[in-house]
Amino acid sequence: MSRIRIPVDELTDTIDALKEIRDRIDNTARLYKVGTEDDVGDSGLVSGVDNFDKAWVAGHEKVQENVDTFKETSQGIIDSFTETDNEAGKALDDPA
């Protein structure tokens, strides 16, 4: 019989790191928060900055989705193997 080792502690640390990444992305400054159109200059530059900012935000949202998916998947692995391990332990302890 082969043994399966699931690095639960390492996965838990990874989940914590993913939460921190998510928080950092949420706290990233957006260009629209930097100043007004008067601060930026001509309307072409304003439009370019606005388009860049929208693309930047969309990219961050995609990264956040991927982080959330990986976090949920990792938590599912931890939960499934912990439950299976607990059930196997109970079965071994049960003198049925």
PDB file of N, CA and C in Angstrom:
ATOM      1  N   MET A   1       0.850  -1.176   0.000  1.00  0.00           N
ATOM      2  CA  MET A   1       0.000   0.000   0.000  1.00  0.00           C
ATOM      3  C   MET A   1       0.897   1.242   0.000  1.00  0.00           C
ATOM      4  N   SER A   2       0.617   2.153  -0.873  1.00  0.00           N
ATOM      5  CA  SER A   2       1.417   3.371  -0.941  1.00  0.00           C
ATOM      6  C   SER A   2       0.862   4.420   0.015  1.00  0.00           C
ATOM      7  N   ARG A   3       1.720   5.338   0.380  1.00  0.00           N
ATOM      8  CA  ARG A   3       1.320   6.409   1.275  1.00  0.00           C
ATOM      9  C   ARG A   3       1.162   7.693   0.472  1.00  0.00           C
ATOM     10  N   ILE A   4       0.160   8.432   0.849  1.00  0.00           N
ATOM     11  CA  ILE A   4      -0.063   9.735   0.241  1.00  0.00           C
ATOM     12  C   ILE A   4       0.229  10.778   1.308  1.00  0.00           C
ATOM     13  N   ARG A   5       1.142  11.669   0.988  1.00  0.00           N
ATOM     14  CA  ARG A   5       1.463  12.736   1.934  1.00  0.00           C
ATOM     15  C   ARG A   5       1.006  14.053   1.328  1.00  0.00           C
ATOM     16  N   ILE A   6       0.107  14.705   2.005  1.00  0.00           N
ATOM     17  CA  ILE A   6      -0.386  16.011   1.588  1.00  0.00           C
ATOM     18  C   ILE A   6       0.230  17.047   2.528  1.00  0.00           C
ATOM     19  N   PRO A   7       0.988  17.983   1.967  1.00  0.00           N
ATOM     20  CA  PRO A   7       1.652  18.985   2.816  1.00  0.00           C
ATOM     21  C   PRO A   7       0.660  20.051   3.291  1.00  0.00           C
ATOM     22  N   VAL A   8      -0.170  19.682   4.261  1.00  0.00           N
ATOM     23  CA  VAL A   8      -1.236  20.568   4.737  1.00  0.00           C
ATOM     24  C   VAL A   8      -0.667  21.879   5.275  1.00  0.00           C
ATOM     25  N   ASP A   9       0.399  21.806   6.044  1.00  0.00           N
ATOM     26  CA  ASP A   9       0.978  23.033   6.602  1.00  0.00           C
ATOM     27  C   ASP A   9       1.462  23.962   5.490  1.00  0.00           C
ATOM     28  N   GLU A  10       2.116  23.372   4.488  1.00  0.00           N
ATOM     29  CA  GLU A  10       2.616  24.183   3.377  1.00  0.00           C
ATOM     30  C   GLU A  10       1.463  24.776   2.569  1.00  0.00           C
ATOM     31  N   LEU A  11       0.403  24.001   2.371  1.00  0.00           N
ATOM     32  CA  LEU A  11      -0.759  24.524   1.654  1.00  0.00           C
ATOM     33  C   LEU A  11      -1.438  25.640   2.452  1.00  0.00           C
ATOM     34  N   THR A  12      -1.492  25.483   3.757  1.00  0.00           N
ATOM     35  CA  THR A  12      -2.071  26.520   4.607  1.00  0.00           C
ATOM     36  C   THR A  12      -1.242  27.801   4.519  1.00  0.00           C
ATOM     37  N   ASP A  13       0.087  27.657   4.530  1.00  0.00           N
ATOM     38  CA  ASP A  13       0.961  28.825   4.369  1.00  0.00           C
ATOM     39  C   ASP A  13       0.746  29.482   3.015  1.00  0.00           C
ATOM     40  N   THR A  14       0.542  28.661   1.993  1.00  0.00           N
ATOM     41  CA  THR A  14       0.294  29.188   0.647  1.00  0.00           C
ATOM     42  C   THR A  14      -1.014  29.970   0.616  1.00  0.00           C
ATOM     43  N   ILE A  15      -2.034  29.443   1.257  1.00  0.00           N
ATOM     44  CA  ILE A  15      -3.326  30.133   1.307  1.00  0.00           C
ATOM     45  C   ILE A  15      -3.172  31.488   1.999  1.00  0.00           C
ATOM     46  N   ASP A  16      -2.411  31.517   3.097  1.00  0.00           N
ATOM     47  CA  ASP A  16      -2.173  32.786   3.797  1.00  0.00           C
ATOM     48  C   ASP A  16      -1.439  33.775   2.894  1.00  0.00           C
ATOM     49  N   ALA A  17      -0.444  33.286   2.145  1.00  0.00           N
ATOM     50  CA  ALA A  17       0.292  34.150   1.226  1.00  0.00           C
ATOM     51  C   ALA A  17      -0.616  34.668   0.115  1.00  0.00           C
ATOM     52  N   LEU A  18      -1.520  33.825  -0.364  1.00  0.00           N
ATOM     53  CA  LEU A  18      -2.462  34.250  -1.403  1.00  0.00           C
ATOM     54  C   LEU A  18      -3.406  35.331  -0.890  1.00  0.00           C
ATOM     55  N   LYS A  19      -3.828  35.207   0.365  1.00  0.00           N
ATOM     56  CA  LYS A  19      -4.676  36.243   0.958  1.00  0.00           C
ATOM     57  C   LYS A  19      -3.921  37.569   1.016  1.00  0.00           C
ATOM     58  N   GLU A  20      -2.637  37.501   1.354  1.00  0.00           N
ATOM     59  CA  GLU A  20      -1.823  38.716   1.418  1.00  0.00           C
ATOM     60  C   GLU A  20      -1.657  39.336   0.028  1.00  0.00           C
ATOM     61  N   ILE A  21      -1.447  38.505  -0.977  1.00  0.00           N
ATOM     62  CA  ILE A  21      -1.346  39.000  -2.352  1.00  0.00           C
ATOM     63  C   ILE A  21      -2.643  39.690  -2.745  1.00  0.00           C
ATOM     64  N   ARG A  22      -3.758  39.079  -2.428  1.00  0.00           N
ATOM     65  CA  ARG A  22      -5.074  39.639  -2.760  1.00  0.00           C
ATOM     66  C   ARG A  22      -5.252  41.004  -2.103  1.00  0.00           C
ATOM     67  N   ASP A  23      -4.864  41.103  -0.831  1.00  0.00           N
ATOM     68  CA  ASP A  23      -4.976  42.368  -0.110  1.00  0.00           C
ATOM     69  C   ASP A  23      -4.091  43.447  -0.739  1.00  0.00           C
ATOM     70  N   ARG A  24      -2.881  43.055  -1.129  1.00  0.00           N
ATOM     71  CA  ARG A  24      -1.969  44.029  -1.751  1.00  0.00           C
ATOM     72  C   ARG A  24      -2.526  44.525  -3.079  1.00  0.00           C
ATOM     73  N   ILE A  25      -3.106  43.629  -3.848  1.00  0.00           N
ATOM     74  CA  ILE A  25      -3.695  44.033  -5.127  1.00  0.00           C
ATOM     75  C   ILE A  25      -4.852  44.991  -4.884  1.00  0.00           C
ATOM     76  N   ASP A  26      -5.666  44.700  -3.884  1.00  0.00           N
ATOM     77  CA  ASP A  26      -6.797  45.582  -3.563  1.00  0.00           C
ATOM     78  C   ASP A  26      -6.337  46.980  -3.161  1.00  0.00           C
ATOM     79  N   ASN A  27      -5.154  47.048  -2.542  1.00  0.00           N
ATOM     80  CA  ASN A  27      -4.653  48.330  -2.045  1.00  0.00           C
ATOM     81  C   ASN A  27      -3.754  49.068  -3.040  1.00  0.00           C
ATOM     82  N   THR A  28      -3.633  48.559  -4.244  1.00  0.00           N
ATOM     83  CA  THR A  28      -2.791  49.196  -5.248  1.00  0.00           C
ATOM     84  C   THR A  28      -3.410  50.526  -5.679  1.00  0.00           C
ATOM     85  N   ALA A  29      -2.569  51.522  -5.789  1.00  0.00           N
ATOM     86  CA  ALA A  29      -3.056  52.838  -6.216  1.00  0.00           C
ATOM     87  C   ALA A  29      -3.537  52.777  -7.658  1.00  0.00           C
ATOM     88  N   ARG A  30      -4.576  53.486  -7.941  1.00  0.00           N
ATOM     89  CA  ARG A  30      -5.097  53.598  -9.296  1.00  0.00           C
ATOM     90  C   ARG A  30      -4.731  54.983  -9.810  1.00  0.00           C
ATOM     91  N   LEU A  31      -4.505  55.096 -11.091  1.00  0.00           N
ATOM     92  CA  LEU A  31      -4.116  56.378 -11.663  1.00  0.00           C
ATOM     93  C   LEU A  31      -5.195  57.429 -11.496  1.00  0.00           C
ATOM     94  N   TYR A  32      -6.452  57.017 -11.529  1.00  0.00           N
ATOM     95  CA  TYR A  32      -7.515  58.002 -11.385  1.00  0.00           C
ATOM     96  C   TYR A  32      -7.502  58.646 -10.000  1.00  0.00           C
ATOM     97  N   LYS A  33      -6.804  58.038  -9.059  1.00  0.00           N
ATOM     98  CA  LYS A  33      -6.713  58.605  -7.713  1.00  0.00           C
ATOM     99  C   LYS A  33      -5.559  59.598  -7.593  1.00  0.00           C
ATOM    100  N   VAL A  34      -4.708  59.683  -8.616  1.00  0.00           N
ATOM    101  CA  VAL A  34      -3.496  60.489  -8.539  1.00  0.00           C
ATOM    102  C   VAL A  34      -3.781  61.979  -8.695  1.00  0.00           C
ATOM    103  N   GLY A  35      -4.675  62.338  -9.575  1.00  0.00           N
ATOM    104  CA  GLY A  35      -4.948  63.746  -9.786  1.00  0.00           C
ATOM    105  C   GLY A  35      -6.137  63.950 -10.701  1.00  0.00           C
ATOM    106  N   THR A  36      -6.364  65.183 -11.065  1.00  0.00           N
ATOM    107  CA  THR A  36      -7.480  65.532 -11.934  1.00  0.00           C
ATOM    108  C   THR A  36      -6.984  65.668 -13.368  1.00  0.00           C
ATOM    109  N   GLU A  37      -7.908  65.900 -14.290  1.00  0.00           N
ATOM    110  CA  GLU A  37      -7.539  66.114 -15.691  1.00  0.00           C
ATOM    111  C   GLU A  37      -6.627  67.332 -15.827  1.00  0.00           C
ATOM    112  N   ASP A  38      -6.831  68.329 -14.999  1.00  0.00           N
ATOM    113  CA  ASP A  38      -5.970  69.513 -15.027  1.00  0.00           C
ATOM    114  C   ASP A  38      -4.529  69.164 -14.660  1.00  0.00           C
ATOM    115  N   ASP A  39      -4.370  68.163 -13.798  1.00  0.00           N
ATOM    116  CA  ASP A  39      -3.026  67.743 -13.391  1.00  0.00           C
ATOM    117  C   ASP A  39      -2.307  66.986 -14.503  1.00  0.00           C
ATOM    118  N   VAL A  40      -3.061  66.298 -15.347  1.00  0.00           N
ATOM    119  CA  VAL A  40      -2.480  65.418 -16.356  1.00  0.00           C
ATOM    120  C   VAL A  40      -2.078  66.179 -17.619  1.00  0.00           C
ATOM    121  N   GLY A  41      -2.908  67.060 -18.082  1.00  0.00           N
ATOM    122  CA  GLY A  41      -2.556  67.818 -19.283  1.00  0.00           C
ATOM    123  C   GLY A  41      -3.598  67.689 -20.367  1.00  0.00           C
ATOM    124  N   ASP A  42      -3.148  67.518 -21.623  1.00  0.00           N
ATOM    125  CA  ASP A  42      -4.087  67.509 -22.756  1.00  0.00           C
ATOM    126  C   ASP A  42      -5.016  66.307 -22.727  1.00  0.00           C
ATOM    127  N   SER A  43      -6.114  66.436 -23.468  1.00  0.00           N
ATOM    128  CA  SER A  43      -7.161  65.410 -23.425  1.00  0.00           C
ATOM    129  C   SER A  43      -6.686  64.067 -23.979  1.00  0.00           C
ATOM    130  N   GLY A  44      -5.757  64.075 -24.929  1.00  0.00           N
ATOM    131  CA  GLY A  44      -5.228  62.809 -25.455  1.00  0.00           C
ATOM    132  C   GLY A  44      -4.468  62.035 -24.398  1.00  0.00           C
ATOM    133  N   LEU A  45      -3.716  62.755 -23.607  1.00  0.00           N
ATOM    134  CA  LEU A  45      -2.975  62.121 -22.525  1.00  0.00           C
ATOM    135  C   LEU A  45      -3.930  61.614 -21.452  1.00  0.00           C
ATOM    136  N   VAL A  46      -4.947  62.407 -21.162  1.00  0.00           N
ATOM    137  CA  VAL A  46      -5.950  61.999 -20.179  1.00  0.00           C
ATOM    138  C   VAL A  46      -6.617  60.704 -20.628  1.00  0.00           C
ATOM    139  N   SER A  47      -6.981  60.642 -21.906  1.00  0.00           N
ATOM    140  CA  SER A  47      -7.617  59.439 -22.451  1.00  0.00           C
ATOM    141  C   SER A  47      -6.673  58.240 -22.371  1.00  0.00           C
ATOM    142  N   GLY A  48      -5.400  58.462 -22.706  1.00  0.00           N
ATOM    143  CA  GLY A  48      -4.416  57.377 -22.634  1.00  0.00           C
ATOM    144  C   GLY A  48      -4.222  56.864 -21.221  1.00  0.00           C
ATOM    145  N   VAL A  49      -4.142  57.787 -20.271  1.00  0.00           N
ATOM    146  CA  VAL A  49      -3.992  57.405 -18.864  1.00  0.00           C
ATOM    147  C   VAL A  49      -5.222  56.635 -18.406  1.00  0.00           C
ATOM    148  N   ASP A  50      -6.395  57.093 -18.800  1.00  0.00           N
ATOM    149  CA  ASP A  50      -7.636  56.429 -18.425  1.00  0.00           C
ATOM    150  C   ASP A  50      -7.692  55.012 -19.001  1.00  0.00           C
ATOM    151  N   ASN A  51      -7.330  54.856 -20.269  1.00  0.00           N
ATOM    152  CA  ASN A  51      -7.332  53.527 -20.898  1.00  0.00           C
ATOM    153  C   ASN A  51      -6.318  52.592 -20.236  1.00  0.00           C
ATOM    154  N   PHE A  52      -5.141  53.133 -19.931  1.00  0.00           N
ATOM    155  CA  PHE A  52      -4.127  52.327 -19.249  1.00  0.00           C
ATOM    156  C   PHE A  52      -4.642  51.880 -17.886  1.00  0.00           C
ATOM    157  N   ASP A  53      -5.238  52.807 -17.159  1.00  0.00           N
ATOM    158  CA  ASP A  53      -5.749  52.494 -15.829  1.00  0.00           C
ATOM    159  C   ASP A  53      -6.816  51.406 -15.887  1.00  0.00           C
ATOM    160  N   LYS A  54      -7.719  51.498 -16.861  1.00  0.00           N
ATOM    161  CA  LYS A  54      -8.768  50.479 -17.007  1.00  0.00           C
ATOM    162  C   LYS A  54      -8.169  49.112 -17.318  1.00  0.00           C
ATOM    163  N   ALA A  55      -7.160  49.082 -18.201  1.00  0.00           N
ATOM    164  CA  ALA A  55      -6.503  47.813 -18.531  1.00  0.00           C
ATOM    165  C   ALA A  55      -5.750  47.261 -17.322  1.00  0.00           C
ATOM    166  N   TRP A  56      -5.115  48.139 -16.573  1.00  0.00           N
ATOM    167  CA  TRP A  56      -4.384  47.736 -15.365  1.00  0.00           C
ATOM    168  C   TRP A  56      -5.345  47.108 -14.353  1.00  0.00           C
ATOM    169  N   VAL A  57      -6.483  47.749 -14.148  1.00  0.00           N
ATOM    170  CA  VAL A  57      -7.485  47.234 -13.211  1.00  0.00           C
ATOM    171  C   VAL A  57      -8.017  45.886 -13.690  1.00  0.00           C
ATOM    172  N   ALA A  58      -8.292  45.773 -14.990  1.00  0.00           N
ATOM    173  CA  ALA A  58      -8.791  44.502 -15.536  1.00  0.00           C
ATOM    174  C   ALA A  58      -7.764  43.393 -15.330  1.00  0.00           C
ATOM    175  N   GLY A  59      -6.487  43.712 -15.508  1.00  0.00           N
ATOM    176  CA  GLY A  59      -5.432  42.728 -15.272  1.00  0.00           C
ATOM    177  C   GLY A  59      -5.379  42.294 -13.824  1.00  0.00           C
ATOM    178  N   HIS A  60      -5.508  43.263 -12.925  1.00  0.00           N
ATOM    179  CA  HIS A  60      -5.519  42.941 -11.497  1.00  0.00           C
ATOM    180  C   HIS A  60      -6.723  42.076 -11.139  1.00  0.00           C
ATOM    181  N   GLU A  61      -7.859  42.378 -11.737  1.00  0.00           N
ATOM    182  CA  GLU A  61      -9.051  41.576 -11.456  1.00  0.00           C
ATOM    183  C   GLU A  61      -8.853  40.131 -11.894  1.00  0.00           C
ATOM    184  N   LYS A  62      -8.198  39.926 -13.035  1.00  0.00           N
ATOM    185  CA  LYS A  62      -7.937  38.564 -13.519  1.00  0.00           C
ATOM    186  C   LYS A  62      -6.977  37.845 -12.569  1.00  0.00           C
ATOM    187  N   VAL A  63      -5.948  38.547 -12.112  1.00  0.00           N
ATOM    188  CA  VAL A  63      -5.016  37.947 -11.147  1.00  0.00           C
ATOM    189  C   VAL A  63      -5.760  37.593  -9.867  1.00  0.00           C
ATOM    190  N   GLN A  64      -6.641  38.490  -9.407  1.00  0.00           N
ATOM    191  CA  GLN A  64      -7.408  38.219  -8.199  1.00  0.00           C
ATOM    192  C   GLN A  64      -8.298  36.992  -8.366  1.00  0.00           C
ATOM    193  N   GLU A  65      -8.917  36.860  -9.519  1.00  0.00           N
ATOM    194  CA  GLU A  65      -9.751  35.676  -9.786  1.00  0.00           C
ATOM    195  C   GLU A  65      -8.906  34.409  -9.722  1.00  0.00           C
ATOM    196  N   ASN A  66      -7.722  34.440 -10.332  1.00  0.00           N
ATOM    197  CA  ASN A  66      -6.836  33.275 -10.318  1.00  0.00           C
ATOM    198  C   ASN A  66      -6.361  32.953  -8.905  1.00  0.00           C
ATOM    199  N   VAL A  67      -6.034  33.989  -8.142  1.00  0.00           N
ATOM    200  CA  VAL A  67      -5.615  33.791  -6.753  1.00  0.00           C
ATOM    201  C   VAL A  67      -6.750  33.157  -5.955  1.00  0.00           C
ATOM    202  N   ASP A  68      -7.962  33.676  -6.118  1.00  0.00           N
ATOM    203  CA  ASP A  68      -9.113  33.128  -5.393  1.00  0.00           C
ATOM    204  C   ASP A  68      -9.374  31.675  -5.771  1.00  0.00           C
ATOM    205  N   THR A  69      -9.278  31.359  -7.056  1.00  0.00           N
ATOM    206  CA  THR A  69      -9.500  29.988  -7.521  1.00  0.00           C
ATOM    207  C   THR A  69      -8.455  29.042  -6.931  1.00  0.00           C
ATOM    208  N   PHE A  70      -7.193  29.450  -6.970  1.00  0.00           N
ATOM    209  CA  PHE A  70      -6.130  28.607  -6.430  1.00  0.00           C
ATOM    210  C   PHE A  70      -6.288  28.436  -4.924  1.00  0.00           C
ATOM    211  N   LYS A  71      -6.681  29.520  -4.258  1.00  0.00           N
ATOM    212  CA  LYS A  71      -6.889  29.468  -2.803  1.00  0.00           C
ATOM    213  C   LYS A  71      -8.021  28.505  -2.460  1.00  0.00           C
ATOM    214  N   GLU A  72      -9.135  28.599  -3.173  1.00  0.00           N
ATOM    215  CA  GLU A  72     -10.279  27.725  -2.920  1.00  0.00           C
ATOM    216  C   GLU A  72      -9.943  26.262  -3.225  1.00  0.00           C
ATOM    217  N   THR A  73      -9.196  26.036  -4.298  1.00  0.00           N
ATOM    218  CA  THR A  73      -8.799  24.679  -4.653  1.00  0.00           C
ATOM    219  C   THR A  73      -7.879  24.090  -3.588  1.00  0.00           C
ATOM    220  N   SER A  74      -6.923  24.881  -3.136  1.00  0.00           N
ATOM    221  CA  SER A  74      -5.999  24.421  -2.090  1.00  0.00           C
ATOM    222  C   SER A  74      -6.756  24.109  -0.804  1.00  0.00           C
ATOM    223  N   GLN A  75      -7.697  24.972  -0.437  1.00  0.00           N
ATOM    224  CA  GLN A  75      -8.485  24.726   0.771  1.00  0.00           C
ATOM    225  C   GLN A  75      -9.322  23.463   0.611  1.00  0.00           C
ATOM    226  N   GLY A  76      -9.860  23.228  -0.573  1.00  0.00           N
ATOM    227  CA  GLY A  76     -10.624  22.007  -0.828  1.00  0.00           C
ATOM    228  C   GLY A  76      -9.774  20.760  -0.655  1.00  0.00           C
ATOM    229  N   ILE A  77      -8.534  20.818  -1.136  1.00  0.00           N
ATOM    230  CA  ILE A  77      -7.606  19.686  -0.971  1.00  0.00           C
ATOM    231  C   ILE A  77      -7.357  19.434   0.506  1.00  0.00           C
ATOM    232  N   ILE A  78      -7.076  20.490   1.239  1.00  0.00           N
ATOM    233  CA  ILE A  78      -6.825  20.356   2.678  1.00  0.00           C
ATOM    234  C   ILE A  78      -8.035  19.750   3.376  1.00  0.00           C
ATOM    235  N   ASP A  79      -9.209  20.291   3.100  1.00  0.00           N
ATOM    236  CA  ASP A  79     -10.432  19.808   3.754  1.00  0.00           C
ATOM    237  C   ASP A  79     -10.704  18.347   3.424  1.00  0.00           C
ATOM    238  N   SER A  80     -10.567  17.968   2.165  1.00  0.00           N
ATOM    239  CA  SER A  80     -10.858  16.594   1.737  1.00  0.00           C
ATOM    240  C   SER A  80      -9.909  15.594   2.375  1.00  0.00           C
ATOM    241  N   PHE A  81      -8.622  15.888   2.347  1.00  0.00           N
ATOM    242  CA  PHE A  81      -7.665  14.948   2.911  1.00  0.00           C
ATOM    243  C   PHE A  81      -7.719  14.918   4.426  1.00  0.00           C
ATOM    244  N   THR A  82      -8.002  16.042   5.050  1.00  0.00           N
ATOM    245  CA  THR A  82      -8.143  16.051   6.515  1.00  0.00           C
ATOM    246  C   THR A  82      -9.347  15.221   6.926  1.00  0.00           C
ATOM    247  N   GLU A  83     -10.461  15.380   6.217  1.00  0.00           N
ATOM    248  CA  GLU A  83     -11.658  14.594   6.519  1.00  0.00           C
ATOM    249  C   GLU A  83     -11.402  13.103   6.300  1.00  0.00           C
ATOM    250  N   THR A  84     -10.763  12.760   5.199  1.00  0.00           N
ATOM    251  CA  THR A  84     -10.457  11.357   4.904  1.00  0.00           C
ATOM    252  C   THR A  84      -9.528  10.772   5.965  1.00  0.00           C
ATOM    253  N   ASP A  85      -8.523  11.552   6.356  1.00  0.00           N
ATOM    254  CA  ASP A  85      -7.581  11.102   7.381  1.00  0.00           C
ATOM    255  C   ASP A  85      -8.295  10.889   8.710  1.00  0.00           C
ATOM    256  N   ASN A  86      -9.183  11.821   9.076  1.00  0.00           N
ATOM    257  CA  ASN A  86      -9.929  11.677  10.333  1.00  0.00           C
ATOM    258  C   ASN A  86     -10.839  10.451  10.297  1.00  0.00           C
ATOM    259  N   GLU A  87     -11.519  10.220   9.175  1.00  0.00           N
ATOM    260  CA  GLU A  87     -12.399   9.060   9.039  1.00  0.00           C
ATOM    261  C   GLU A  87     -11.605   7.742   9.096  1.00  0.00           C
ATOM    262  N   ALA A  88     -10.438   7.738   8.459  1.00  0.00           N
ATOM    263  CA  ALA A  88      -9.607   6.534   8.496  1.00  0.00           C
ATOM    264  C   ALA A  88      -9.118   6.265   9.910  1.00  0.00           C
ATOM    265  N   GLY A  89      -8.757   7.328  10.622  1.00  0.00           N
ATOM    266  CA  GLY A  89      -8.329   7.178  12.006  1.00  0.00           C
ATOM    267  C   GLY A  89      -9.433   6.638  12.891  1.00  0.00           C
ATOM    268  N   LYS A  90     -10.644   7.143  12.710  1.00  0.00           N
ATOM    269  CA  LYS A  90     -11.790   6.654  13.483  1.00  0.00           C
ATOM    270  C   LYS A  90     -12.078   5.188  13.180  1.00  0.00           C
ATOM    271  N   ALA A  91     -11.963   4.824  11.896  1.00  0.00           N
ATOM    272  CA  ALA A  91     -12.209   3.436  11.508  1.00  0.00           C
ATOM    273  C   ALA A  91     -11.197   2.487  12.136  1.00  0.00           C
ATOM    274  N   LEU A  92      -9.958   2.934  12.254  1.00  0.00           N
ATOM    275  CA  LEU A  92      -8.932   2.104  12.886  1.00  0.00           C
ATOM    276  C   LEU A  92      -9.143   1.984  14.389  1.00  0.00           C
ATOM    277  N   ASP A  93      -9.670   3.049  14.994  1.00  0.00           N
ATOM    278  CA  ASP A  93      -9.917   3.045  16.430  1.00  0.00           C
ATOM    279  C   ASP A  93     -11.194   2.309  16.808  1.00  0.00           C
ATOM    280  N   ASP A  94     -12.143   2.186  15.881  1.00  0.00           N
ATOM    281  CA  ASP A  94     -13.440   1.581  16.144  1.00  0.00           C
ATOM    282  C   ASP A  94     -13.285   0.045  16.114  1.00  0.00           C
ATOM    283  N   PRO A  95     -13.552  -0.623  17.233  1.00  0.00           N
ATOM    284  CA  PRO A  95     -13.374  -2.078  17.283  1.00  0.00           C
ATOM    285  C   PRO A  95     -14.508  -2.855  16.631  1.00  0.00           C
ATOM    286  N   ALA A  96     -15.347  -2.215  15.876  1.00  0.00           N
ATOM    287  CA  ALA A  96     -16.533  -2.841  15.271  1.00  0.00           C
ATOM    288  C   ALA A  96     -16.178  -4.160  14.762  1.00  0.00           C
TER     289      ALA A  96
END
